[in-house]
mmCIF file of C-alpha atoms in Angstrom:
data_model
loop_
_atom_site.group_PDB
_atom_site.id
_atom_site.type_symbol
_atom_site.label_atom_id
_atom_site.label_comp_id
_atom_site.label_asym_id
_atom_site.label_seq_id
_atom_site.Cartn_x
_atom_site.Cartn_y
_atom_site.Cartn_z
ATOM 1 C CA UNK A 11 93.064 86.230 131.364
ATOM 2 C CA UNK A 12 95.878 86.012 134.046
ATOM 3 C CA UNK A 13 93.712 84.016 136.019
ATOM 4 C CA UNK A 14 93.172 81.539 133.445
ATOM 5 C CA UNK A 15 96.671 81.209 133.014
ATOM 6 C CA UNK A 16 97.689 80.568 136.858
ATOM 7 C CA UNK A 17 94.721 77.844 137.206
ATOM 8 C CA UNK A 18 96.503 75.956 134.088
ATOM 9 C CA UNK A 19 99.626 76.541 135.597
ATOM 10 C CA UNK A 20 98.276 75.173 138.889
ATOM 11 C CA UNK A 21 96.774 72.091 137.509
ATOM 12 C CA UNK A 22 99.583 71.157 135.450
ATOM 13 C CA UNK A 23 102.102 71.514 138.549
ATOM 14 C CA UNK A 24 99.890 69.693 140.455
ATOM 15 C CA UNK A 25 99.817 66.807 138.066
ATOM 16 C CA UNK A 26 103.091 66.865 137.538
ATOM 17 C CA UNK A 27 104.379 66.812 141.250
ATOM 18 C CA UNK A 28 101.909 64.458 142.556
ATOM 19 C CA UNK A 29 103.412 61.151 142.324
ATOM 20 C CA UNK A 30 101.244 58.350 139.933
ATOM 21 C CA UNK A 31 99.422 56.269 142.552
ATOM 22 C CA UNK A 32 96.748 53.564 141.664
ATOM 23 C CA UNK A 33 93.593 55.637 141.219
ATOM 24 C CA UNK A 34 90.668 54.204 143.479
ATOM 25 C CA UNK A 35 88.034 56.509 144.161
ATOM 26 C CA UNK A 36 84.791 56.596 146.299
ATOM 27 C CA UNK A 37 82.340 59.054 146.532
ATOM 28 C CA UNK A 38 84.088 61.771 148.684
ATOM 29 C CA UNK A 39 86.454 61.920 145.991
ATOM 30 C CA UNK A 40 83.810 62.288 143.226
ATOM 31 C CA UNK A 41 82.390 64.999 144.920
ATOM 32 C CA UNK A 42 85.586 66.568 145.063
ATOM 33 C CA UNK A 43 86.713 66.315 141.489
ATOM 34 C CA UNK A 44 83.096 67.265 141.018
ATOM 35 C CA UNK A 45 83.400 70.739 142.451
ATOM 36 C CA UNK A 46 86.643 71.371 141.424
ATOM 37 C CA UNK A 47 85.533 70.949 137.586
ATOM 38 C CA UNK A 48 82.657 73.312 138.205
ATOM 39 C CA UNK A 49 84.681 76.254 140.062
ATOM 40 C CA UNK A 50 87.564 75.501 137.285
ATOM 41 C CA UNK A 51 84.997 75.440 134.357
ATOM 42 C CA UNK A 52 82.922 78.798 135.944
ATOM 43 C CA UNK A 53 86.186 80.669 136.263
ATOM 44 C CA UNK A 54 87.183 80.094 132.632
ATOM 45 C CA UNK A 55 83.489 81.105 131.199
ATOM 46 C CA UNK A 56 83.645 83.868 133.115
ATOM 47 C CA UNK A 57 86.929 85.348 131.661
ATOM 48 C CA UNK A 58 85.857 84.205 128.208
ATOM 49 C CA UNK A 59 82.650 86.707 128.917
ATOM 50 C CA UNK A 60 84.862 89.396 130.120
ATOM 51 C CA UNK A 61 86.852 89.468 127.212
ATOM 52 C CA UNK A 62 84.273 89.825 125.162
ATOM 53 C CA UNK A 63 83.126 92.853 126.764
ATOM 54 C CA UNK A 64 86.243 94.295 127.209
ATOM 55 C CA UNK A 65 86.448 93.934 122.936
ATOM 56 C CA UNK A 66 83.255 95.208 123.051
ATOM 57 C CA UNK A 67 84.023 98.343 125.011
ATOM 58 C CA UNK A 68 87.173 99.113 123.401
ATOM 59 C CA UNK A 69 85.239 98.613 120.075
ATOM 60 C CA UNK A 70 82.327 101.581 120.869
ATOM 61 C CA UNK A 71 85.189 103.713 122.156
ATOM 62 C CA UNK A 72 86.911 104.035 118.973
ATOM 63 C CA UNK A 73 85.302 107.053 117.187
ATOM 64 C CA UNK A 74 82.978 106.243 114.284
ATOM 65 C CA UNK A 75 84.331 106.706 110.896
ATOM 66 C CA UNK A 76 83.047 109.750 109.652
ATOM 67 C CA UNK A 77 83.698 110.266 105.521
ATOM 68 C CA UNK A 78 84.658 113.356 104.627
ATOM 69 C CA UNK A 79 84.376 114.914 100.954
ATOM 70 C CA UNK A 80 86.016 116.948 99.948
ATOM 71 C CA UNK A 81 84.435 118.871 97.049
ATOM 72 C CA UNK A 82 86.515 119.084 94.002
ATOM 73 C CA UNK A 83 86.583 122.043 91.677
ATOM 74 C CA UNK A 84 84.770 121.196 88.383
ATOM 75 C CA UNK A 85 86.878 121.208 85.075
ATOM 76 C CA UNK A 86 85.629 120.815 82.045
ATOM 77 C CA UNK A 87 86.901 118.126 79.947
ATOM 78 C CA UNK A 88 89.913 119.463 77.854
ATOM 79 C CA UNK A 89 89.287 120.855 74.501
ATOM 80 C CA UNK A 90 90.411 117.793 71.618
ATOM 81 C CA UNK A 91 91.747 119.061 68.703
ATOM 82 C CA UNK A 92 90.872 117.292 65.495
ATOM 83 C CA UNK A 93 92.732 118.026 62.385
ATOM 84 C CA UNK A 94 90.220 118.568 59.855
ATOM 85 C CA UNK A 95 89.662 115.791 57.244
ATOM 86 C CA UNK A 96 91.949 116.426 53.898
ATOM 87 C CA UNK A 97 89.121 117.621 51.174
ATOM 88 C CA UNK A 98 89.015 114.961 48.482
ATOM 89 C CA UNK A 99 89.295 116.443 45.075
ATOM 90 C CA UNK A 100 89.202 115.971 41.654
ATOM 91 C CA UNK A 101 92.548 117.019 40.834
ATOM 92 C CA UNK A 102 93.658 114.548 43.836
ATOM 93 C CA UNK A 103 92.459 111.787 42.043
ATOM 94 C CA UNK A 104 94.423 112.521 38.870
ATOM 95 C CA UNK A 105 97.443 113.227 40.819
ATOM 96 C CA UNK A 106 96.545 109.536 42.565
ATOM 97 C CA UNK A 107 95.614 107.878 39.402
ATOM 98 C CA UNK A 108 98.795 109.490 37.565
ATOM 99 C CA UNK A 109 101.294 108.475 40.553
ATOM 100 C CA UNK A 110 100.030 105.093 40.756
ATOM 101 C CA UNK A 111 99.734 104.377 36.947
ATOM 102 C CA UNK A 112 103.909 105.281 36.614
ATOM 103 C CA UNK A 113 104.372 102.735 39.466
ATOM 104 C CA UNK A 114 104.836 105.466 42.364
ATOM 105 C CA UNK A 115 102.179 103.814 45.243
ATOM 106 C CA UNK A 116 99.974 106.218 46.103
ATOM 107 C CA UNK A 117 97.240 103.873 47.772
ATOM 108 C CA UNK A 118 93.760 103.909 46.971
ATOM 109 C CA UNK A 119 92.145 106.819 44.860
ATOM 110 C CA UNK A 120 90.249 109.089 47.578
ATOM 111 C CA UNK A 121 91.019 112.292 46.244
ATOM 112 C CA UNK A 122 92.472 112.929 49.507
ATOM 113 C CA UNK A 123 96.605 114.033 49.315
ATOM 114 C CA UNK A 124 97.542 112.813 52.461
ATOM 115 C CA UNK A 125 100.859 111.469 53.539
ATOM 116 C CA UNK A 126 100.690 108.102 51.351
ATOM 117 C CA UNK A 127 100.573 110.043 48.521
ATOM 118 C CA UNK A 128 103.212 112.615 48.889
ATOM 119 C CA UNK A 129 105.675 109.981 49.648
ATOM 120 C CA UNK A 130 104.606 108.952 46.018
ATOM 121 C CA UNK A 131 105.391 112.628 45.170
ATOM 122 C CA UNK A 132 108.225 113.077 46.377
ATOM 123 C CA UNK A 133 109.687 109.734 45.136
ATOM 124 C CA UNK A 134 108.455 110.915 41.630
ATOM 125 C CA UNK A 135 110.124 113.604 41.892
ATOM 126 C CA UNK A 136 113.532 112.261 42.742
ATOM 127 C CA UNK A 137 112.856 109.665 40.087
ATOM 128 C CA UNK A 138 112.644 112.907 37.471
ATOM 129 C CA UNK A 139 115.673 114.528 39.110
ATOM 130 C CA UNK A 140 113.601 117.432 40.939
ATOM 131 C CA UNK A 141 113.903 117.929 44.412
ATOM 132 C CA UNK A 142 111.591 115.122 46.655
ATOM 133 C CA UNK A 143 109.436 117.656 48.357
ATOM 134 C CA UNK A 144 106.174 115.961 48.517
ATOM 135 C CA UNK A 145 104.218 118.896 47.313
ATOM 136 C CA UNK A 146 104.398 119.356 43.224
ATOM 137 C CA UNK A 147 105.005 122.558 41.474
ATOM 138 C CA UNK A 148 102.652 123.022 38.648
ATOM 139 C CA UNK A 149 104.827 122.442 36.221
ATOM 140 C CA UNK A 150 105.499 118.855 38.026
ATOM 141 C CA UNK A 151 101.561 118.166 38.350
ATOM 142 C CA UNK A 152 101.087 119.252 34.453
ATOM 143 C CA UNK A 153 103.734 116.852 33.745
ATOM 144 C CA UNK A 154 102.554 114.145 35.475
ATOM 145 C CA UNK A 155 98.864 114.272 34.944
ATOM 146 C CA UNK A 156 99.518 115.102 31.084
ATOM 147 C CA UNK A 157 101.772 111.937 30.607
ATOM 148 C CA UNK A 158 98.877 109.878 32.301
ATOM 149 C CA UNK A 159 96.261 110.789 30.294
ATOM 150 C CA UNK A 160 98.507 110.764 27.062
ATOM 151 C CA UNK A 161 99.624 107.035 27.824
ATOM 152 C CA UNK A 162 96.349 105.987 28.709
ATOM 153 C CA UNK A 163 94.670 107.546 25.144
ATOM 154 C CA UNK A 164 97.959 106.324 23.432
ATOM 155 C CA UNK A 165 97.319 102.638 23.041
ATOM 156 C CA UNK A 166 99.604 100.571 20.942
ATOM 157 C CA UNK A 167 102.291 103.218 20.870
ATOM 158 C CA UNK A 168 102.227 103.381 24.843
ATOM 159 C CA UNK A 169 103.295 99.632 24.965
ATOM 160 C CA UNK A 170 105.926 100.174 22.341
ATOM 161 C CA UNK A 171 107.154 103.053 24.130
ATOM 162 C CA UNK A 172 107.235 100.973 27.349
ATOM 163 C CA UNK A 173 108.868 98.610 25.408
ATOM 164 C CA UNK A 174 111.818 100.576 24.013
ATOM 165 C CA UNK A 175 112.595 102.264 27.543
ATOM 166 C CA UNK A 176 114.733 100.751 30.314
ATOM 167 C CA UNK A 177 112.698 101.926 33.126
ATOM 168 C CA UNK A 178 109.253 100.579 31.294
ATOM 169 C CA UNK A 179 106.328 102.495 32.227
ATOM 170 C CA UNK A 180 108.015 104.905 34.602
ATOM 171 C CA UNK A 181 110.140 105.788 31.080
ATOM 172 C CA UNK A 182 107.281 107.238 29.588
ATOM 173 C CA UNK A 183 107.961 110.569 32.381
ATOM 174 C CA UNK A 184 110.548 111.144 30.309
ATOM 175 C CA UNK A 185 109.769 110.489 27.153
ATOM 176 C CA UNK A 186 106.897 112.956 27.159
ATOM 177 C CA UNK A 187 108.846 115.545 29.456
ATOM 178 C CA UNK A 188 111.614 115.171 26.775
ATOM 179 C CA UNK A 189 108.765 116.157 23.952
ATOM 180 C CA UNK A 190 107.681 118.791 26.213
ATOM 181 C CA UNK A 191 110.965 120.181 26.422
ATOM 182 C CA UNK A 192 111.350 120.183 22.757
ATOM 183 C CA UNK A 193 108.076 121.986 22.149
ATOM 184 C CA UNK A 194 106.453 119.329 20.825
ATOM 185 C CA UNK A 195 102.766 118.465 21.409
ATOM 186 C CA UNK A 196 102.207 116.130 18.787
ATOM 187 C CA UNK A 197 102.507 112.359 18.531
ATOM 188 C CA UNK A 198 105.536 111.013 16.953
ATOM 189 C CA UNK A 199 105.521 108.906 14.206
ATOM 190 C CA UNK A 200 107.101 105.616 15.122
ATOM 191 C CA UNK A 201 109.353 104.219 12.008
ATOM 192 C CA UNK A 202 109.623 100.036 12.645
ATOM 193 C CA UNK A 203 111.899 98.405 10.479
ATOM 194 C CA UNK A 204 111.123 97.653 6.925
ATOM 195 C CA UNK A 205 109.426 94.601 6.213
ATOM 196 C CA UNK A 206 109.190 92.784 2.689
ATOM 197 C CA UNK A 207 105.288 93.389 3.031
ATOM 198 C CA UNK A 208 105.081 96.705 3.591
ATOM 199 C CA UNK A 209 107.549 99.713 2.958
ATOM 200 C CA UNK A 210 106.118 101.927 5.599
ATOM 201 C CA UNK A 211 103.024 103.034 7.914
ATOM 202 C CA UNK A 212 102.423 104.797 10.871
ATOM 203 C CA UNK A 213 100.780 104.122 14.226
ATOM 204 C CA UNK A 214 98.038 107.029 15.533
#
């Protein structure tokens, strides 16, 4: 490599301190230029070779790679814990079908009392004044699920009923926990206004 850098060196001085003549050249010349080429061209492919063997050689002497595992302790996967699915029941339904018939969103009827639906609880109970707990006593689910099935069997008196209330359907909690209150487990008699066509009637 240094040698191929003093024979470009040498050439280039020698171009640049010889002084630019007419160039007229016979065969001794030729010859000359001839020879010089070949030593100049030998001595450059034979650095070019030896650098390749030198890569070569430096190449083997580096050490192989050698992989090394190492062996890792086995663990077994950790343990997930699934929360068991909330048992759909009957009584969840009614509690659905109640919450969501008085307006209080309980999602779809599954059965299932999860979270949706005691958010409904607990706003129906706030709505009836009772502490919003989520969970009903059973005095809160008798209420409830009573009221639902009495509206639902109480046809055109449940729409008058709506009617007459302020909070509509959500009035009828308190209509029927007012009767309940007062002991009374009958239907009342609803008294409209007397017409010219009829003096009275009531509504079953």
């Amino acid at each position: 490599m240094l040698s191929k850098t003093l024979i470009s060196a040498a050439i280039a001085a020698s171009l640049a301190l010889v002084p630019a003549t007419r160039a007229a050249a016979d065969s001794k010349d030729f010859i000359a230029g001839a020879l010089l080429g070949g030593i100049g061209g030998a001595i450059i492919n034979n650095e070019v070779r030896k650098n390749k063997e030198r890569q070569a050689a430096r190449s083997r002497a580096v050490a192989p790679r050698t992989t090394t595992t190492t062996q890792r302790a086995y663990r077994a996967p950790a343990q997930k814990t699934y929360r068991p699915s909330i048992p759909a029941t009957p009584e969840g339904r009614e509690i659905q079908s109640s919450l969501n018939y008085f307006g209080f969103d309980a999602g779809s009827i599954d059965g299932k009392v999860g979270s949706r639906t005691r958010d409904a609880i607990a706003d129906f109970q706030r709505y009836m004044g009772y502490e919003g707990t989520g969970t009903l006593t059973s005095f809160q689910q008798h209420l409830l699920t009573s009221a639902y099935f009495r509206a639902e069997a109480g046809g055109n008196r449940t729409f008058q009923d709506i009617a007459s209330h302020p909070d509509g359907t959500r009035g009828l909690l308190k209509i029927y926990r007012d009767d309940l209150a007062a002991g009374s487990t009958r239907e009342r008699t609803l008294r409209p206004e007397p017409s010219a066509s009829s003096s009275s009637f009531t509504d079953l």
